[in-house]
Amino acid sequence: MNPTIDHNTDEHEDIVLLLPWYVNQSLEPAEQARVKAHVRGCLECRRELQTLGQIEQTLQEPEDVLKLAARASYRDLQRRIATPAVRPADVAGLPAHARKRNSRLRALTSLALAASLLLLAAPLALHRFGGVEFLDYQTLANRGAPEQGQLRVVFAPDLPFVKMDQLLRSIGGEVVGGPNTAGAYTIRLSAAHADPRTTVDFLRRQPGVVLAEPVLQAATGEQP
Amino acid sequence: MADNSSDCVDESSLLESIHAGDTKAFERFYVLYYPRLFRFILRITHRQDSVEELIQDTLMVVWEKSDSFDHSCKVSTWVFGIAYRKALKSLAKAGRDDHNVDFDEFAEVLVDPTPTPAARLETENWLEAALTKLPPDQRAVIELTFHHGLHYREIAEILDCPENTVKTRMFHARKKLQSFAAAVSED
């Protein structure tokens, strides 16, 4: 009998279906041995294994950047868990355990929104967000005098990181806080671009900017 | 396989700690699963704008309903199952559920003259381009097999379908990828 030819069509068809898991080495020992024995004498399956091996190699992309993004986003999560912003009315009717968990869920929701921006802006975030406290959003009730050289900006959700970075460079801005629950970043302008009003006018004309306004001193109490 | 990040982590213990409200445990879980879920969800949906939201939704379930894990499967199987269902729901909600993408539509891409597949694939990985043309359920099988290194039985649990369905989806996916590769090599 010629060992290179498998005359058992049913066996061949069964084996063909198992080849991907032979490649990823997840088959149980008996299955692995069965496939191995068949492949030894089947040229078609050996060719298929080569193709599948190429697919597997191609899909082995490094996840280092995503791991960094995960850590960066969790740093925000920790901060928000520590100071959850929960409206009492939302949880008043819940039992104590549920209230505790509910507050954490709200904090997590906020973080995930921030994480999406963080990932898009991962290289920027990893350089510019470290150690910056989370900032509240400005309201009519807490308006004050303009903070020298600081803006609050909400970028369009679909604005690519590259465009966001270009905008920041063009205004001489650096992210020093956020995004907060509304998606607003706090931008500090360099000394050469320290006129917030002019910069705000410029930003408001950009299609990738949803909101731009100067930070008011009494609004946040953050460090300049 | 690349997905061996959890080899040294007792995920069941982490889950018990999460159920007890241990935020440190949840942090470890979050960092552990974020890259895996990101890849998996993006591979299924091909929508970068919703990946973060779906990761959030998935991990919210882990945080909120960790007690619903019944230990009948691996933790990763449970988590990926949640992610898969949420990804499909997202596709359906967005009106972009391309479950029904058939080979005719797939073939149209192969003969599209501008830009030609060859021109596009000079700068892009042909496999990545080909994967975008597969239905989500087939992409899920490819991803869970070749990146996450799972056995077809685990994949069947995650996708909540018979094992033979997993094998069949993989088979059809392979054929489509091979057709795509052949078309590229002819150009």
mmCIF file with all atom_site columns, N, CA and C in Angstrom, chain A residues 36-100:
data_model
loop_
_atom_site.group_PDB
_atom_site.id
_atom_site.type_symbol
_atom_site.label_atom_id
_atom_site.label_alt_id
_atom_site.label_comp_id
_atom_site.label_asym_id
_atom_site.label_entity_id
_atom_site.label_seq_id
_atom_site.pdbx_PDB_ins_code
_atom_site.Cartn_x
_atom_site.Cartn_y
_atom_site.Cartn_z
_atom_site.occupancy
_atom_site.B_iso_or_equiv
_atom_site.pdbx_formal_charge
_atom_site.auth_seq_id
_atom_site.auth_comp_id
_atom_site.auth_asym_id
_atom_site.auth_atom_id
_atom_site.pdbx_PDB_model_num
ATOM 1   N N  . LYS A 1 36  ? -2.131  13.553 12.999 1.00 0.00 ? 36  LYS A N  1
ATOM 2   C CA . LYS A 1 36  ? -0.713  13.389 12.665 1.00 0.00 ? 36  LYS A CA 1
ATOM 3   C C  . LYS A 1 36  ? -0.494  12.174 11.763 1.00 0.00 ? 36  LYS A C  1
ATOM 4   N N  . ALA A 1 37  ? -1.169  11.087 12.099 1.00 0.00 ? 37  ALA A N  1
ATOM 5   C CA . ALA A 1 37  ? -1.012  9.871  11.304 1.00 0.00 ? 37  ALA A CA 1
ATOM 6   C C  . ALA A 1 37  ? -1.524  10.075 9.888  1.00 0.00 ? 37  ALA A C  1
ATOM 7   N N  . HIS A 1 38  ? -2.627  10.795 9.766  1.00 0.00 ? 38  HIS A N  1
ATOM 8   C CA . HIS A 1 38  ? -3.197  11.030 8.437  1.00 0.00 ? 38  HIS A CA 1
ATOM 9   C C  . HIS A 1 38  ? -2.316  11.976 7.618  1.00 0.00 ? 38  HIS A C  1
ATOM 10  N N  . VAL A 1 39  ? -1.899  13.027 8.252  1.00 0.00 ? 39  VAL A N  1
ATOM 11  C CA . VAL A 1 39  ? -1.125  14.054 7.542  1.00 0.00 ? 39  VAL A CA 1
ATOM 12  C C  . VAL A 1 39  ? 0.175   13.467 6.992  1.00 0.00 ? 39  VAL A C  1
ATOM 13  N N  . ARG A 1 40  ? 0.713   12.532 7.719  1.00 0.00 ? 40  ARG A N  1
ATOM 14  C CA . ARG A 1 40  ? 1.970   11.913 7.288  1.00 0.00 ? 40  ARG A CA 1
ATOM 15  C C  . ARG A 1 40  ? 1.852   11.335 5.882  1.00 0.00 ? 40  ARG A C  1
ATOM 16  N N  . GLY A 1 41  ? 0.663   10.870 5.536  1.00 0.00 ? 41  GLY A N  1
ATOM 17  C CA . GLY A 1 41  ? 0.509   10.249 4.220  1.00 0.00 ? 41  GLY A CA 1
ATOM 18  C C  . GLY A 1 41  ? -0.366  11.022 3.263  1.00 0.00 ? 41  GLY A C  1
ATOM 19  N N  . CYS A 1 42  ? -0.685  12.283 3.582  1.00 0.00 ? 42  CYS A N  1
ATOM 20  C CA . CYS A 1 42  ? -1.625  13.042 2.732  1.00 0.00 ? 42  CYS A CA 1
ATOM 21  C C  . CYS A 1 42  ? -0.986  14.359 2.290  1.00 0.00 ? 42  CYS A C  1
ATOM 22  N N  . LEU A 1 43  ? -0.620  14.426 1.039  1.00 0.00 ? 43  LEU A N  1
ATOM 23  C CA . LEU A 1 43  ? 0.032   15.625 0.514  1.00 0.00 ? 43  LEU A CA 1
ATOM 24  C C  . LEU A 1 43  ? -0.902  16.832 0.577  1.00 0.00 ? 43  LEU A C  1
ATOM 25  N N  . GLU A 1 44  ? -2.174  16.607 0.280  1.00 0.00 ? 44  GLU A N  1
ATOM 26  C CA . GLU A 1 44  ? -3.144  17.709 0.284  1.00 0.00 ? 44  GLU A CA 1
ATOM 27  C C  . GLU A 1 44  ? -3.231  18.341 1.675  1.00 0.00 ? 44  GLU A C  1
ATOM 28  N N  . CYS A 1 45  ? -3.267  17.513 2.686  1.00 0.00 ? 45  CYS A N  1
ATOM 29  C CA . CYS A 1 45  ? -3.364  18.048 4.054  1.00 0.00 ? 45  CYS A CA 1
ATOM 30  C C  . CYS A 1 45  ? -2.066  18.746 4.460  1.00 0.00 ? 45  CYS A C  1
ATOM 31  N N  . ARG A 1 46  ? -0.953  18.234 3.989  1.00 0.00 ? 46  ARG A N  1
ATOM 32  C CA . ARG A 1 46  ? 0.316   18.910 4.337  1.00 0.00 ? 46  ARG A CA 1
ATOM 33  C C  . ARG A 1 46  ? 0.370   20.300 3.717  1.00 0.00 ? 46  ARG A C  1
ATOM 34  N N  . ARG A 1 47  ? -0.120  20.431 2.488  1.00 0.00 ? 47  ARG A N  1
ATOM 35  C CA . ARG A 1 47  ? -0.186  21.756 1.863  1.00 0.00 ? 47  ARG A CA 1
ATOM 36  C C  . ARG A 1 47  ? -1.133  22.672 2.645  1.00 0.00 ? 47  ARG A C  1
ATOM 37  N N  . GLU A 1 48  ? -2.245  22.088 3.045  1.00 0.00 ? 48  GLU A N  1
ATOM 38  C CA . GLU A 1 48  ? -3.215  22.883 3.805  1.00 0.00 ? 48  GLU A CA 1
ATOM 39  C C  . GLU A 1 48  ? -2.617  23.346 5.129  1.00 0.00 ? 48  GLU A C  1
ATOM 40  N N  . LEU A 1 49  ? -1.826  22.498 5.729  1.00 0.00 ? 49  LEU A N  1
ATOM 41  C CA . LEU A 1 49  ? -1.182  22.882 6.988  1.00 0.00 ? 49  LEU A CA 1
ATOM 42  C C  . LEU A 1 49  ? -0.252  24.075 6.804  1.00 0.00 ? 49  LEU A C  1
ATOM 43  N N  . GLN A 1 50  ? 0.419   24.102 5.677  1.00 0.00 ? 50  GLN A N  1
ATOM 44  C CA . GLN A 1 50  ? 1.312   25.244 5.409  1.00 0.00 ? 50  GLN A CA 1
ATOM 45  C C  . GLN A 1 50  ? 0.519   26.546 5.345  1.00 0.00 ? 50  GLN A C  1
ATOM 46  N N  . THR A 1 51  ? -0.602  26.484 4.637  1.00 0.00 ? 51  THR A N  1
ATOM 47  C CA . THR A 1 51  ? -1.451  27.681 4.523  1.00 0.00 ? 51  THR A CA 1
ATOM 48  C C  . THR A 1 51  ? -1.974  28.112 5.888  1.00 0.00 ? 51  THR A C  1
ATOM 49  N N  . LEU A 1 52  ? -2.447  27.134 6.651  1.00 0.00 ? 52  LEU A N  1
ATOM 50  C CA . LEU A 1 52  ? -2.986  27.456 7.970  1.00 0.00 ? 52  LEU A CA 1
ATOM 51  C C  . LEU A 1 52  ? -1.900  28.001 8.897  1.00 0.00 ? 52  LEU A C  1
ATOM 52  N N  . GLY A 1 53  ? -0.708  27.474 8.742  1.00 0.00 ? 53  GLY A N  1
ATOM 53  C CA . GLY A 1 53  ? 0.410   27.974 9.553  1.00 0.00 ? 53  GLY A CA 1
ATOM 54  C C  . GLY A 1 53  ? 0.707   29.433 9.242  1.00 0.00 ? 53  GLY A C  1
ATOM 55  N N  . GLN A 1 54  ? 0.580   29.792 7.957  1.00 0.00 ? 54  GLN A N  1
ATOM 56  C CA . GLN A 1 54  ? 0.787   31.194 7.572  1.00 0.00 ? 54  GLN A CA 1
ATOM 57  C C  . GLN A 1 54  ? -0.290  32.091 8.184  1.00 0.00 ? 54  GLN A C  1
ATOM 58  N N  . ILE A 1 55  ? -1.507  31.589 8.172  1.00 0.00 ? 55  ILE A N  1
ATOM 59  C CA . ILE A 1 55  ? -2.599  32.375 8.778  1.00 0.00 ? 55  ILE A CA 1
ATOM 60  C C  . ILE A 1 55  ? -2.323  32.576 10.258 1.00 0.00 ? 55  ILE A C  1
ATOM 61  N N  . GLU A 1 56  ? -1.929  31.520 10.925 1.00 0.00 ? 56  GLU A N  1
ATOM 62  C CA . GLU A 1 56  ? -1.666  31.625 12.356 1.00 0.00 ? 56  GLU A CA 1
ATOM 63  C C  . GLU A 1 56  ? -0.545  32.625 12.633 1.00 0.00 ? 56  GLU A C  1
ATOM 64  N N  . GLN A 1 57  ? 0.505   32.551 11.842 1.00 0.00 ? 57  GLN A N  1
ATOM 65  C CA . GLN A 1 57  ? 1.624   33.477 12.040 1.00 0.00 ? 57  GLN A CA 1
ATOM 66  C C  . GLN A 1 57  ? 1.190   34.924 11.839 1.00 0.00 ? 57  GLN A C  1
ATOM 67  N N  . THR A 1 58  ? 0.372   35.127 10.808 1.00 0.00 ? 58  THR A N  1
ATOM 68  C CA . THR A 1 58  ? -0.075  36.484 10.511 1.00 0.00 ? 58  THR A CA 1
ATOM 69  C C  . THR A 1 58  ? -0.909  37.059 11.643 1.00 0.00 ? 58  THR A C  1
ATOM 70  N N  . LEU A 1 59  ? -1.671  36.203 12.294 1.00 0.00 ? 59  LEU A N  1
ATOM 71  C CA . LEU A 1 59  ? -2.560  36.681 13.346 1.00 0.00 ? 59  LEU A CA 1
ATOM 72  C C  . LEU A 1 59  ? -1.871  36.816 14.698 1.00 0.00 ? 59  LEU A C  1
ATOM 73  N N  . GLN A 1 60  ? -0.608  36.484 14.764 1.00 0.00 ? 60  GLN A N  1
ATOM 74  C CA . GLN A 1 60  ? 0.114   36.616 16.026 1.00 0.00 ? 60  GLN A CA 1
ATOM 75  C C  . GLN A 1 60  ? 0.678   38.023 16.169 1.00 0.00 ? 60  GLN A C  1
ATOM 76  N N  . GLU A 1 61  ? -0.213  38.978 16.238 1.00 0.00 ? 61  GLU A N  1
ATOM 77  C CA . GLU A 1 61  ? 0.240   40.362 16.367 1.00 0.00 ? 61  GLU A CA 1
ATOM 78  C C  . GLU A 1 61  ? 0.556   40.663 17.825 1.00 0.00 ? 61  GLU A C  1
ATOM 79  N N  . PRO A 1 62  ? 1.574   41.457 18.072 1.00 0.00 ? 62  PRO A N  1
ATOM 80  C CA . PRO A 1 62  ? 1.884   41.823 19.449 1.00 0.00 ? 62  PRO A CA 1
ATOM 81  C C  . PRO A 1 62  ? 0.779   42.668 20.062 1.00 0.00 ? 62  PRO A C  1
ATOM 82  N N  . GLU A 1 63  ? 0.570   42.511 21.352 1.00 0.00 ? 63  GLU A N  1
ATOM 83  C CA . GLU A 1 63  ? -0.489  43.253 22.039 1.00 0.00 ? 63  GLU A CA 1
ATOM 84  C C  . GLU A 1 63  ? 0.088   44.275 23.008 1.00 0.00 ? 63  GLU A C  1
ATOM 85  N N  . ASP A 1 64  ? 1.369   44.572 22.840 1.00 0.00 ? 64  ASP A N  1
ATOM 86  C CA . ASP A 1 64  ? 2.023   45.438 23.822 1.00 0.00 ? 64  ASP A CA 1
ATOM 87  C C  . ASP A 1 64  ? 1.337   46.791 23.950 1.00 0.00 ? 64  ASP A C  1
ATOM 88  N N  . VAL A 1 65  ? 0.981   47.371 22.796 1.00 0.00 ? 65  VAL A N  1
ATOM 89  C CA . VAL A 1 65  ? 0.350   48.687 22.837 1.00 0.00 ? 65  VAL A CA 1
ATOM 90  C C  . VAL A 1 65  ? -0.985  48.622 23.564 1.00 0.00 ? 65  VAL A C  1
ATOM 91  N N  . LEU A 1 66  ? -1.720  47.547 23.293 1.00 0.00 ? 66  LEU A N  1
ATOM 92  C CA . LEU A 1 66  ? -3.023  47.411 23.957 1.00 0.00 ? 66  LEU A CA 1
ATOM 93  C C  . LEU A 1 66  ? -2.853  47.200 25.456 1.00 0.00 ? 66  LEU A C  1
ATOM 94  N N  . LYS A 1 67  ? -1.803  46.509 25.842 1.00 0.00 ? 67  LYS A N  1
ATOM 95  C CA . LYS A 1 67  ? -1.567  46.319 27.274 1.00 0.00 ? 67  LYS A CA 1
ATOM 96  C C  . LYS A 1 67  ? -1.276  47.659 27.942 1.00 0.00 ? 67  LYS A C  1
ATOM 97  N N  . LEU A 1 68  ? -0.497  48.480 27.257 1.00 0.00 ? 68  LEU A N  1
ATOM 98  C CA . LEU A 1 68  ? -0.210  49.805 27.799 1.00 0.00 ? 68  LEU A CA 1
ATOM 99  C C  . LEU A 1 68  ? -1.487  50.630 27.892 1.00 0.00 ? 68  LEU A C  1
ATOM 100 N N  . ALA A 1 69  ? -2.308  50.543 26.858 1.00 0.00 ? 69  ALA A N  1
ATOM 101 C CA . ALA A 1 69  ? -3.563  51.295 26.861 1.00 0.00 ? 69  ALA A CA 1
ATOM 102 C C  . ALA A 1 69  ? -4.463  50.818 27.992 1.00 0.00 ? 69  ALA A C  1
ATOM 103 N N  . ALA A 1 70  ? -4.465  49.514 28.236 1.00 0.00 ? 70  ALA A N  1
ATOM 104 C CA . ALA A 1 70  ? -5.303  48.970 29.308 1.00 0.00 ? 70  ALA A CA 1
ATOM 105 C C  . ALA A 1 70  ? -4.862  49.516 30.657 1.00 0.00 ? 70  ALA A C  1
ATOM 106 N N  . ARG A 1 71  ? -3.564  49.545 30.875 1.00 0.00 ? 71  ARG A N  1
ATOM 107 C CA . ARG A 1 71  ? -3.064  50.057 32.164 1.00 0.00 ? 71  ARG A CA 1
ATOM 108 C C  . ARG A 1 71  ? -3.387  51.540 32.314 1.00 0.00 ? 71  ARG A C  1
ATOM 109 N N  . ALA A 1 72  ? -3.191  52.282 31.226 1.00 0.00 ? 72  ALA A N  1
ATOM 110 C CA . ALA A 1 72  ? -3.471  53.718 31.287 1.00 0.00 ? 72  ALA A CA 1
ATOM 111 C C  . ALA A 1 72  ? -4.946  53.970 31.588 1.00 0.00 ? 72  ALA A C  1
ATOM 112 N N  . SER A 1 73  ? -5.801  53.214 30.952 1.00 0.00 ? 73  SER A N  1
ATOM 113 C CA . SER A 1 73  ? -7.231  53.435 31.166 1.00 0.00 ? 73  SER A CA 1
ATOM 114 C C  . SER A 1 73  ? -7.629  52.999 32.571 1.00 0.00 ? 73  SER A C  1
ATOM 115 N N  . TYR A 1 74  ? -6.973  51.981 33.093 1.00 0.00 ? 74  TYR A N  1
ATOM 116 C CA . TYR A 1 74  ? -7.345  51.549 34.442 1.00 0.00 ? 74  TYR A CA 1
ATOM 117 C C  . TYR A 1 74  ? -6.895  52.545 35.502 1.00 0.00 ? 74  TYR A C  1
ATOM 118 N N  . ARG A 1 75  ? -5.838  53.277 35.201 1.00 0.00 ? 75  ARG A N  1
ATOM 119 C CA . ARG A 1 75  ? -5.442  54.314 36.160 1.00 0.00 ? 75  ARG A CA 1
ATOM 120 C C  . ARG A 1 75  ? -6.588  55.308 36.349 1.00 0.00 ? 75  ARG A C  1
ATOM 121 N N  . ASP A 1 76  ? -7.258  55.631 35.262 1.00 0.00 ? 76  ASP A N  1
ATOM 122 C CA . ASP A 1 76  ? -8.421  56.506 35.372 1.00 0.00 ? 76  ASP A CA 1
ATOM 123 C C  . ASP A 1 76  ? -9.549  55.807 36.120 1.00 0.00 ? 76  ASP A C  1
ATOM 124 N N  . LEU A 1 77  ? -9.687  54.545 35.862 1.00 0.00 ? 77  LEU A N  1
ATOM 125 C CA . LEU A 1 77  ? -10.744 53.788 36.545 1.00 0.00 ? 77  LEU A CA 1
ATOM 126 C C  . LEU A 1 77  ? -10.566 53.840 38.058 1.00 0.00 ? 77  LEU A C  1
ATOM 127 N N  . GLN A 1 78  ? -9.342  53.643 38.493 1.00 0.00 ? 78  GLN A N  1
ATOM 128 C CA . GLN A 1 78  ? -9.067  53.671 39.929 1.00 0.00 ? 78  GLN A CA 1
ATOM 129 C C  . GLN A 1 78  ? -9.448  55.016 40.529 1.00 0.00 ? 78  GLN A C  1
ATOM 130 N N  . ARG A 1 79  ? -9.085  56.089 39.816 1.00 0.00 ? 79  ARG A N  1
ATOM 131 C CA . ARG A 1 79  ? -9.385  57.421 40.325 1.00 0.00 ? 79  ARG A CA 1
ATOM 132 C C  . ARG A 1 79  ? -10.888 57.623 40.452 1.00 0.00 ? 79  ARG A C  1
ATOM 133 N N  . ARG A 1 80  ? -11.601 57.128 39.487 1.00 0.00 ? 80  ARG A N  1
ATOM 134 C CA . ARG A 1 80  ? -13.046 57.374 39.484 1.00 0.00 ? 80  ARG A CA 1
ATOM 135 C C  . ARG A 1 80  ? -13.767 56.468 40.470 1.00 0.00 ? 80  ARG A C  1
ATOM 136 N N  . ILE A 1 81  ? -13.227 55.280 40.695 1.00 0.00 ? 81  ILE A N  1
ATOM 137 C CA . ILE A 1 81  ? -13.820 54.427 41.709 1.00 0.00 ? 81  ILE A CA 1
ATOM 138 C C  . ILE A 1 81  ? -13.657 55.075 43.080 1.00 0.00 ? 81  ILE A C  1
ATOM 139 N N  . ALA A 1 82  ? -12.521 55.726 43.267 1.00 0.00 ? 82  ALA A N  1
ATOM 140 C CA . ALA A 1 82  ? -12.253 56.364 44.555 1.00 0.00 ? 82  ALA A CA 1
ATOM 141 C C  . ALA A 1 82  ? -13.177 57.540 44.808 1.00 0.00 ? 82  ALA A C  1
ATOM 142 N N  . THR A 1 83  ? -13.612 58.219 43.741 1.00 0.00 ? 83  THR A N  1
ATOM 143 C CA . THR A 1 83  ? -14.500 59.372 43.904 1.00 0.00 ? 83  THR A CA 1
ATOM 144 C C  . THR A 1 83  ? -15.659 59.279 42.928 1.00 0.00 ? 83  THR A C  1
ATOM 145 N N  . PRO A 1 84  ? -16.533 58.293 43.133 1.00 0.00 ? 84  PRO A N  1
ATOM 146 C CA . PRO A 1 84  ? -17.637 58.129 42.191 1.00 0.00 ? 84  PRO A CA 1
ATOM 147 C C  . PRO A 1 84  ? -18.627 59.277 42.284 1.00 0.00 ? 84  PRO A C  1
ATOM 148 N N  . ALA A 1 85  ? -19.052 59.733 41.110 1.00 0.00 ? 85  ALA A N  1
ATOM 149 C CA . ALA A 1 85  ? -20.033 60.817 41.071 1.00 0.00 ? 85  ALA A CA 1
ATOM 150 C C  . ALA A 1 85  ? -21.410 60.209 40.842 1.00 0.00 ? 85  ALA A C  1
ATOM 151 N N  . VAL A 1 86  ? -22.099 59.871 41.929 1.00 0.00 ? 86  VAL A N  1
ATOM 152 C CA . VAL A 1 86  ? -23.390 59.214 41.822 1.00 0.00 ? 86  VAL A CA 1
ATOM 153 C C  . VAL A 1 86  ? -24.473 60.130 42.349 1.00 0.00 ? 86  VAL A C  1
ATOM 154 N N  . ARG A 1 87  ? -25.497 60.264 41.567 1.00 0.00 ? 87  ARG A N  1
ATOM 155 C CA . ARG A 1 87  ? -26.620 61.060 42.034 1.00 0.00 ? 87  ARG A CA 1
ATOM 156 C C  . ARG A 1 87  ? -27.395 60.246 43.049 1.00 0.00 ? 87  ARG A C  1
ATOM 157 N N  . PRO A 1 88  ? -27.642 60.796 44.247 1.00 0.00 ? 88  PRO A N  1
ATOM 158 C CA . PRO A 1 88  ? -28.334 60.043 45.281 1.00 0.00 ? 88  PRO A CA 1
ATOM 159 C C  . PRO A 1 88  ? -29.682 59.508 44.813 1.00 0.00 ? 88  PRO A C  1
ATOM 160 N N  . ALA A 1 89  ? -30.373 60.284 43.989 1.00 0.00 ? 89  ALA A N  1
ATOM 161 C CA . ALA A 1 89  ? -31.698 59.851 43.553 1.00 0.00 ? 89  ALA A CA 1
ATOM 162 C C  . ALA A 1 89  ? -31.639 58.572 42.737 1.00 0.00 ? 89  ALA A C  1
ATOM 163 N N  . ASP A 1 90  ? -30.508 58.327 42.109 1.00 0.00 ? 90  ASP A N  1
ATOM 164 C CA . ASP A 1 90  ? -30.378 57.135 41.278 1.00 0.00 ? 90  ASP A CA 1
ATOM 165 C C  . ASP A 1 90  ? -30.312 55.865 42.107 1.00 0.00 ? 90  ASP A C  1
ATOM 166 N N  . VAL A 1 91  ? -29.854 55.972 43.320 1.00 0.00 ? 91  VAL A N  1
ATOM 167 C CA . VAL A 1 91  ? -29.587 54.771 44.090 1.00 0.00 ? 91  VAL A CA 1
ATOM 168 C C  . VAL A 1 91  ? -30.357 54.723 45.405 1.00 0.00 ? 91  VAL A C  1
ATOM 169 N N  . ALA A 1 92  ? -31.174 55.731 45.642 1.00 0.00 ? 92  ALA A N  1
ATOM 170 C CA . ALA A 1 92  ? -31.830 55.808 46.943 1.00 0.00 ? 92  ALA A CA 1
ATOM 171 C C  . ALA A 1 92  ? -32.689 54.590 47.227 1.00 0.00 ? 92  ALA A C  1
ATOM 172 N N  . GLY A 1 93  ? -33.293 54.042 46.185 1.00 0.00 ? 93  GLY A N  1
ATOM 173 C CA . GLY A 1 93  ? -34.199 52.926 46.407 1.00 0.00 ? 93  GLY A CA 1
ATOM 174 C C  . GLY A 1 93  ? -33.535 51.569 46.411 1.00 0.00 ? 93  GLY A C  1
ATOM 175 N N  . LEU A 1 94  ? -32.238 51.536 46.282 1.00 0.00 ? 94  LEU A N  1
ATOM 176 C CA . LEU A 1 94  ? -31.550 50.260 46.182 1.00 0.00 ? 94  LEU A CA 1
ATOM 177 C C  . LEU A 1 94  ? -31.009 49.819 47.527 1.00 0.00 ? 94  LEU A C  1
ATOM 178 N N  . PRO A 1 95  ? -30.852 48.500 47.731 1.00 0.00 ? 95  PRO A N  1
ATOM 179 C CA . PRO A 1 95  ? -30.234 48.029 48.954 1.00 0.00 ? 95  PRO A CA 1
ATOM 180 C C  . PRO A 1 95  ? -28.770 48.445 49.018 1.00 0.00 ? 95  PRO A C  1
ATOM 181 N N  . ALA A 1 96  ? -28.208 48.340 50.212 1.00 0.00 ? 96  ALA A N  1
ATOM 182 C CA . ALA A 1 96  ? -26.847 48.843 50.420 1.00 0.00 ? 96  ALA A CA 1
ATOM 183 C C  . ALA A 1 96  ? -25.854 48.207 49.454 1.00 0.00 ? 96  ALA A C  1
ATOM 184 N N  . HIS A 1 97  ? -25.920 46.902 49.286 1.00 0.00 ? 97  HIS A N  1
ATOM 185 C CA . HIS A 1 97  ? -24.967 46.222 48.409 1.00 0.00 ? 97  HIS A CA 1
ATOM 186 C C  . HIS A 1 97  ? -25.116 46.725 46.970 1.00 0.00 ? 97  HIS A C  1
ATOM 187 N N  . ALA A 1 98  ? -26.391 46.872 46.558 1.00 0.00 ? 98  ALA A N  1
ATOM 188 C CA . ALA A 1 98  ? -26.627 47.333 45.189 1.00 0.00 ? 98  ALA A CA 1
ATOM 189 C C  . ALA A 1 98  ? -26.164 48.762 45.010 1.00 0.00 ? 98  ALA A C  1
ATOM 190 N N  . ARG A 1 99  ? -26.355 49.611 46.054 1.00 0.00 ? 99  ARG A N  1
ATOM 191 C CA . ARG A 1 99  ? -25.908 51.003 45.941 1.00 0.00 ? 99  ARG A CA 1
ATOM 192 C C  . ARG A 1 99  ? -24.398 51.060 45.751 1.00 0.00 ? 99  ARG A C  1
ATOM 193 N N  . LYS A 1 100 ? -23.715 50.238 46.546 1.00 0.00 ? 100 LYS A N  1
ATOM 194 C CA . LYS A 1 100 ? -22.254 50.223 46.457 1.00 0.00 ? 100 LYS A CA 1
ATOM 195 C C  . LYS A 1 100 ? -21.818 49.819 45.054 1.00 0.00 ? 100 LYS A C  1
#
